[in-house]
XYZ file of C-alpha atoms in Angstrom:
112
model
C -33.697 57.367 5.754
C -31.489 59.592 7.850
C -30.634 63.259 7.823
C -32.769 66.320 7.332
C -33.928 66.645 3.741
C -35.588 70.058 3.801
C -34.502 73.683 3.879
C -34.022 74.915 7.453
C -32.442 78.066 8.911
C -30.312 78.351 12.037
C -32.102 80.174 14.869
C -29.322 82.109 16.615
C -31.593 83.168 19.511
C -31.178 79.840 21.344
C -27.469 79.136 20.846
C -25.980 81.058 23.790
C -27.837 79.010 26.405
C -26.127 75.895 24.995
C -22.589 77.293 25.256
C -20.497 77.254 28.444
C -20.084 80.348 30.608
C -22.493 82.596 28.754
C -24.943 84.866 30.588
C -27.777 82.717 29.182
C -26.435 79.356 30.418
C -25.463 80.884 33.767
C -29.007 82.285 34.104
C -30.425 78.742 33.867
C -28.165 77.644 36.729
C -29.070 80.649 38.892
C -32.744 79.792 38.399
C -32.143 76.256 39.681
C -32.261 74.579 36.261
C -29.634 72.384 34.651
C -27.703 73.769 31.674
C -27.004 71.442 28.749
C -23.981 72.958 26.999
C -21.732 71.936 24.135
C -17.974 71.798 24.734
C -17.570 74.937 22.605
C -19.057 76.752 19.621
C -17.110 74.656 17.090
C -18.580 71.481 18.588
C -22.075 72.977 18.421
C -21.772 73.605 14.667
C -20.010 70.270 13.983
C -22.780 68.379 15.793
C -25.542 70.307 14.003
C -23.984 69.454 10.641
C -23.623 65.769 11.574
C -27.303 65.609 12.547
C -28.360 67.291 9.301
C -26.461 64.624 7.364
C -27.100 61.514 9.467
C -29.588 62.318 12.215
C -32.558 60.076 12.902
C -36.036 61.573 13.042
C -37.235 60.995 16.612
C -40.659 62.572 16.266
C -42.537 65.683 17.259
C -42.397 66.763 20.919
C -43.411 69.972 22.702
C -43.925 71.955 19.490
C -40.731 70.918 17.677
C -39.856 68.376 15.016
C -36.738 66.579 16.311
C -33.763 64.750 14.812
C -31.097 63.147 16.989
C -27.730 61.426 16.842
C -25.508 59.591 19.339
C -21.779 60.402 19.337
C -18.876 58.205 20.448
C -17.147 60.962 22.386
C -18.528 63.611 24.700
C -19.928 66.637 22.861
C -20.853 68.585 25.978
C -21.933 68.436 29.583
C -25.041 68.771 31.686
C -24.261 71.192 34.519
C -26.528 70.942 37.539
C -27.177 73.986 39.748
C -25.025 72.365 42.472
C -22.057 72.373 40.047
C -21.979 68.640 39.329
C -21.550 67.641 35.691
C -22.486 64.743 33.444
C -20.836 64.205 30.042
C -23.269 64.215 27.096
C -23.009 61.966 24.034
C -26.377 62.643 22.383
C -27.700 65.713 20.623
C -30.804 66.699 18.786
C -31.815 69.426 16.385
C -35.161 71.056 17.148
C -37.066 72.511 14.176
C -39.982 74.887 14.755
C -43.003 75.601 12.552
C -41.070 78.364 10.740
C -38.329 75.882 9.715
C -35.841 77.444 12.149
C -33.585 75.045 14.036
C -31.113 74.902 16.883
C -29.022 72.035 18.254
C -29.152 70.904 21.887
C -26.842 68.479 23.706
C -28.919 66.034 25.754
C -28.735 62.879 27.824
C -31.284 61.146 25.543
C -33.964 61.864 22.968
C -36.931 63.991 24.010
C -40.258 62.454 24.894
C -43.684 64.048 24.761
């Protein structure tokens, strides 16, 4: 079975760090961490919807229930602190204990 078959609510608190050129994503880079960002806000919402419909449950890791999906075209980029980038084709939706979720572009599914 694929998709998310329960009632979940978008957690807006985490979205800005996954969008390009926001203070939140730029803060990650300044702190020496990579930023995983979607191409734009429309892509973020399109990807989240696709995962809700057809995502595969990948398990529970670091306090979140996770569902992921691979895409055929780039949905975002990983930006390293040195400015280098890597196109991203995978995304997951993280769901917390309060049934709040947010999508994240990634290089692969999360592991414990």
